[in-house]
């Protein structure tokens, strides 16, 4: 990889600077080389998002000289990789079932870690997507509240592919009010203070609706190479 091919697009800083300081910018580097991560790090980025555990582990092994990176897992996680995810990520945004959460909690206890987690929720029907239906979440909350080795403190959501502006807004405002509703129930452990929502096409809307973390790939780095 030459210096030129890992150079960041010209608009990188402009996008980066446009994110309000109260919102965490997670640079999504899935399928991108470690040189791109280094280049973004040099511009000041410290939060990086990856969608696959194995790919992230391989990159982390080449970046051990950058110890202050916060790693975010944003892609679907199979329960049999829960332990590896806890070992290698500070944040797991894609907790999309109680069973997965229980596995993560168990791994966290064994590894004596306390990963930050988001529940991935679906505010509107979206059959192809992973996530817990908002309507089903309520009855599961007491069980999530028992998972004391996880810092279950966020909701993550993705609007359906090709959703209208209205639907996108409905999803984002729905996530915000779901977080408020959860917090009003007075759980001992479960407290939502993070909303992980907004990707390249809709992050401005997400921020307007209360996002505290945006996950941006294409708008920062340009189009990704196809996945392996
Ligand atoms: C790939 C991905 C992103 C980044 O998508 P862009 O549209 O390139 O910004 C954000 N969140 C998740 C869950 C992703 O898989």
mmCIF file with all atom_site columns, N, CA and C in Angstrom, residues 97-128:
data_model
loop_
_atom_site.group_PDB
_atom_site.id
_atom_site.type_symbol
_atom_site.label_atom_id
_atom_site.label_alt_id
_atom_site.label_comp_id
_atom_site.label_asym_id
_atom_site.label_entity_id
_atom_site.label_seq_id
_atom_site.pdbx_PDB_ins_code
_atom_site.Cartn_x
_atom_site.Cartn_y
_atom_site.Cartn_z
_atom_site.occupancy
_atom_site.B_iso_or_equiv
_atom_site.pdbx_formal_charge
_atom_site.auth_seq_id
_atom_site.auth_comp_id
_atom_site.auth_asym_id
_atom_site.auth_atom_id
_atom_site.pdbx_PDB_model_num
ATOM 1  N N  . UNK A 1 97  ? -30.021 -9.884  20.578 1.00 0.00 ? 97  UNK A N  1
ATOM 2  C CA . UNK A 1 97  ? -30.880 -10.889 21.200 1.00 0.00 ? 97  UNK A CA 1
ATOM 3  C C  . UNK A 1 97  ? -30.490 -11.031 22.668 1.00 0.00 ? 97  UNK A C  1
ATOM 4  N N  . UNK A 1 98  ? -31.424 -11.528 23.461 1.00 0.00 ? 98  UNK A N  1
ATOM 5  C CA . UNK A 1 98  ? -31.127 -11.773 24.875 1.00 0.00 ? 98  UNK A CA 1
ATOM 6  C C  . UNK A 1 98  ? -30.061 -12.858 25.004 1.00 0.00 ? 98  UNK A C  1
ATOM 7  N N  . UNK A 1 99  ? -30.159 -13.865 24.151 1.00 0.00 ? 99  UNK A N  1
ATOM 8  C CA . UNK A 1 99  ? -29.193 -14.959 24.208 1.00 0.00 ? 99  UNK A CA 1
ATOM 9  C C  . UNK A 1 99  ? -27.765 -14.460 23.974 1.00 0.00 ? 99  UNK A C  1
ATOM 10 N N  . UNK A 1 100 ? -27.599 -13.603 22.974 1.00 0.00 ? 100 UNK A N  1
ATOM 11 C CA . UNK A 1 100 ? -26.273 -13.036 22.714 1.00 0.00 ? 100 UNK A CA 1
ATOM 12 C C  . UNK A 1 100 ? -25.807 -12.213 23.914 1.00 0.00 ? 100 UNK A C  1
ATOM 13 N N  . UNK A 1 101 ? -26.699 -11.426 24.466 1.00 0.00 ? 101 UNK A N  1
ATOM 14 C CA . UNK A 1 101 ? -26.335 -10.589 25.624 1.00 0.00 ? 101 UNK A CA 1
ATOM 15 C C  . UNK A 1 101 ? -25.883 -11.464 26.793 1.00 0.00 ? 101 UNK A C  1
ATOM 16 N N  . UNK A 1 102 ? -26.581 -12.580 26.991 1.00 0.00 ? 102 UNK A N  1
ATOM 17 C CA . UNK A 1 102 ? -26.210 -13.482 28.095 1.00 0.00 ? 102 UNK A CA 1
ATOM 18 C C  . UNK A 1 102 ? -24.829 -14.096 27.859 1.00 0.00 ? 102 UNK A C  1
ATOM 19 N N  . UNK A 1 103 ? -24.537 -14.450 26.617 1.00 0.00 ? 103 UNK A N  1
ATOM 20 C CA . UNK A 1 103 ? -23.202 -14.983 26.288 1.00 0.00 ? 103 UNK A CA 1
ATOM 21 C C  . UNK A 1 103 ? -22.123 -13.934 26.511 1.00 0.00 ? 103 UNK A C  1
ATOM 22 N N  . UNK A 1 104 ? -22.407 -12.726 26.107 1.00 0.00 ? 104 UNK A N  1
ATOM 23 C CA . UNK A 1 104 ? -21.442 -11.639 26.292 1.00 0.00 ? 104 UNK A CA 1
ATOM 24 C C  . UNK A 1 104 ? -21.206 -11.385 27.774 1.00 0.00 ? 104 UNK A C  1
ATOM 25 N N  . UNK A 1 105 ? -22.263 -11.427 28.545 1.00 0.00 ? 105 UNK A N  1
ATOM 26 C CA . UNK A 1 105 ? -22.154 -11.190 29.991 1.00 0.00 ? 105 UNK A CA 1
ATOM 27 C C  . UNK A 1 105 ? -21.288 -12.261 30.647 1.00 0.00 ? 105 UNK A C  1
ATOM 28 N N  . UNK A 1 106 ? -21.507 -13.494 30.227 1.00 0.00 ? 106 UNK A N  1
ATOM 29 C CA . UNK A 1 106 ? -20.732 -14.612 30.755 1.00 0.00 ? 106 UNK A CA 1
ATOM 30 C C  . UNK A 1 106 ? -19.254 -14.460 30.392 1.00 0.00 ? 106 UNK A C  1
ATOM 31 N N  . UNK A 1 107 ? -19.001 -14.129 29.129 1.00 0.00 ? 107 UNK A N  1
ATOM 32 C CA . UNK A 1 107 ? -17.609 -13.933 28.681 1.00 0.00 ? 107 UNK A CA 1
ATOM 33 C C  . UNK A 1 107 ? -16.972 -12.763 29.425 1.00 0.00 ? 107 UNK A C  1
ATOM 34 N N  . UNK A 1 108 ? -17.733 -11.705 29.618 1.00 0.00 ? 108 UNK A N  1
ATOM 35 C CA . UNK A 1 108 ? -17.204 -10.522 30.318 1.00 0.00 ? 108 UNK A CA 1
ATOM 36 C C  . UNK A 1 108 ? -16.812 -10.876 31.749 1.00 0.00 ? 108 UNK A C  1
ATOM 37 N N  . UNK A 1 109 ? -17.647 -11.672 32.385 1.00 0.00 ? 109 UNK A N  1
ATOM 38 C CA . UNK A 1 109 ? -17.328 -12.096 33.758 1.00 0.00 ? 109 UNK A CA 1
ATOM 39 C C  . UNK A 1 109 ? -16.031 -12.911 33.779 1.00 0.00 ? 109 UNK A C  1
ATOM 40 N N  . UNK A 1 110 ? -15.942 -13.871 32.853 1.00 0.00 ? 110 UNK A N  1
ATOM 41 C CA . UNK A 1 110 ? -14.767 -14.735 32.821 1.00 0.00 ? 110 UNK A CA 1
ATOM 42 C C  . UNK A 1 110 ? -13.491 -13.956 32.509 1.00 0.00 ? 110 UNK A C  1
ATOM 43 N N  . UNK A 1 111 ? -13.618 -12.989 31.626 1.00 0.00 ? 111 UNK A N  1
ATOM 44 C CA . UNK A 1 111 ? -12.444 -12.212 31.200 1.00 0.00 ? 111 UNK A CA 1
ATOM 45 C C  . UNK A 1 111 ? -12.209 -10.988 32.084 1.00 0.00 ? 111 UNK A C  1
ATOM 46 N N  . UNK A 1 112 ? -13.088 -10.812 33.065 1.00 0.00 ? 112 UNK A N  1
ATOM 47 C CA . UNK A 1 112 ? -13.012 -9.651  33.966 1.00 0.00 ? 112 UNK A CA 1
ATOM 48 C C  . UNK A 1 112 ? -12.961 -8.345  33.189 1.00 0.00 ? 112 UNK A C  1
ATOM 49 N N  . UNK A 1 113 ? -13.880 -8.253  32.237 1.00 0.00 ? 113 UNK A N  1
ATOM 50 C CA . UNK A 1 113 ? -14.036 -7.016  31.465 1.00 0.00 ? 113 UNK A CA 1
ATOM 51 C C  . UNK A 1 113 ? -15.471 -6.529  31.616 1.00 0.00 ? 113 UNK A C  1
ATOM 52 N N  . UNK A 1 114 ? -15.686 -5.256  31.266 1.00 0.00 ? 114 UNK A N  1
ATOM 53 C CA . UNK A 1 114 ? -17.050 -4.712  31.297 1.00 0.00 ? 114 UNK A CA 1
ATOM 54 C C  . UNK A 1 114 ? -17.291 -3.927  30.011 1.00 0.00 ? 114 UNK A C  1
ATOM 55 N N  . UNK A 1 115 ? -17.554 -4.649  28.912 1.00 0.00 ? 115 UNK A N  1
ATOM 56 C CA . UNK A 1 115 ? -17.738 -3.961  27.635 1.00 0.00 ? 115 UNK A CA 1
ATOM 57 C C  . UNK A 1 115 ? -18.986 -3.065  27.634 1.00 0.00 ? 115 UNK A C  1
ATOM 58 N N  . UNK A 1 116 ? -18.856 -1.936  26.951 1.00 0.00 ? 116 UNK A N  1
ATOM 59 C CA . UNK A 1 116 ? -20.009 -1.069  26.718 1.00 0.00 ? 116 UNK A CA 1
ATOM 60 C C  . UNK A 1 116 ? -20.842 -1.697  25.608 1.00 0.00 ? 116 UNK A C  1
ATOM 61 N N  . UNK A 1 117 ? -22.147 -1.724  25.786 1.00 0.00 ? 117 UNK A N  1
ATOM 62 C CA . UNK A 1 117 ? -23.002 -2.377  24.794 1.00 0.00 ? 117 UNK A CA 1
ATOM 63 C C  . UNK A 1 117 ? -24.197 -1.519  24.425 1.00 0.00 ? 117 UNK A C  1
ATOM 64 N N  . UNK A 1 118 ? -24.640 -1.708  23.188 1.00 0.00 ? 118 UNK A N  1
ATOM 65 C CA . UNK A 1 118 ? -25.897 -1.130  22.719 1.00 0.00 ? 118 UNK A CA 1
ATOM 66 C C  . UNK A 1 118 ? -26.832 -2.272  22.329 1.00 0.00 ? 118 UNK A C  1
ATOM 67 N N  . UNK A 1 119 ? -28.098 -2.111  22.646 1.00 0.00 ? 119 UNK A N  1
ATOM 68 C CA . UNK A 1 119 ? -29.108 -3.025  22.131 1.00 0.00 ? 119 UNK A CA 1
ATOM 69 C C  . UNK A 1 119 ? -29.479 -2.556  20.733 1.00 0.00 ? 119 UNK A C  1
ATOM 70 N N  . UNK A 1 120 ? -29.374 -3.453  19.780 1.00 0.00 ? 120 UNK A N  1
ATOM 71 C CA . UNK A 1 120 ? -29.796 -3.090  18.422 1.00 0.00 ? 120 UNK A CA 1
ATOM 72 C C  . UNK A 1 120 ? -31.293 -3.308  18.315 1.00 0.00 ? 120 UNK A C  1
ATOM 73 N N  . UNK A 1 121 ? -32.004 -2.244  18.013 1.00 0.00 ? 121 UNK A N  1
ATOM 74 C CA . UNK A 1 121 ? -33.465 -2.295  18.022 1.00 0.00 ? 121 UNK A CA 1
ATOM 75 C C  . UNK A 1 121 ? -34.037 -1.923  16.654 1.00 0.00 ? 121 UNK A C  1
ATOM 76 N N  . UNK A 1 122 ? -35.229 -2.464  16.389 1.00 0.00 ? 122 UNK A N  1
ATOM 77 C CA . UNK A 1 122 ? -35.947 -2.150  15.158 1.00 0.00 ? 122 UNK A CA 1
ATOM 78 C C  . UNK A 1 122 ? -37.210 -1.384  15.533 1.00 0.00 ? 122 UNK A C  1
ATOM 79 N N  . UNK A 1 123 ? -37.291 -0.140  15.075 1.00 0.00 ? 123 UNK A N  1
ATOM 80 C CA . UNK A 1 123 ? -38.427 0.715   15.399 1.00 0.00 ? 123 UNK A CA 1
ATOM 81 C C  . UNK A 1 123 ? -39.567 0.555   14.397 1.00 0.00 ? 123 UNK A C  1
ATOM 82 N N  . UNK A 1 124 ? -39.217 0.109   13.189 1.00 0.00 ? 124 UNK A N  1
ATOM 83 C CA . UNK A 1 124 ? -40.234 -0.216  12.184 1.00 0.00 ? 124 UNK A CA 1
ATOM 84 C C  . UNK A 1 124 ? -39.901 -1.602  11.645 1.00 0.00 ? 124 UNK A C  1
ATOM 85 N N  . UNK A 1 125 ? -40.899 -2.256  11.079 1.00 0.00 ? 125 UNK A N  1
ATOM 86 C CA . UNK A 1 125 ? -40.695 -3.612  10.571 1.00 0.00 ? 125 UNK A CA 1
ATOM 87 C C  . UNK A 1 125 ? -39.609 -3.614  9.490  1.00 0.00 ? 125 UNK A C  1
ATOM 88 N N  . UNK A 1 126 ? -38.699 -4.567  9.593  1.00 0.00 ? 126 UNK A N  1
ATOM 89 C CA . UNK A 1 126 ? -37.574 -4.640  8.643  1.00 0.00 ? 126 UNK A CA 1
ATOM 90 C C  . UNK A 1 126 ? -37.042 -6.068  8.653  1.00 0.00 ? 126 UNK A C  1
ATOM 91 N N  . UNK A 1 127 ? -37.811 -6.987  8.013  1.00 0.00 ? 127 UNK A N  1
ATOM 92 C CA . UNK A 1 127 ? -37.502 -8.420  8.132  1.00 0.00 ? 127 UNK A CA 1
ATOM 93 C C  . UNK A 1 127 ? -36.048 -8.810  7.863  1.00 0.00 ? 127 UNK A C  1
ATOM 94 N N  . UNK A 1 128 ? -35.368 -8.235  6.831  1.00 0.00 ? 128 UNK A N  1
ATOM 95 C CA . UNK A 1 128 ? -34.005 -8.730  6.591  1.00 0.00 ? 128 UNK A CA 1
ATOM 96 C C  . UNK A 1 128 ? -32.991 -8.301  7.645  1.00 0.00 ? 128 UNK A C  1
#
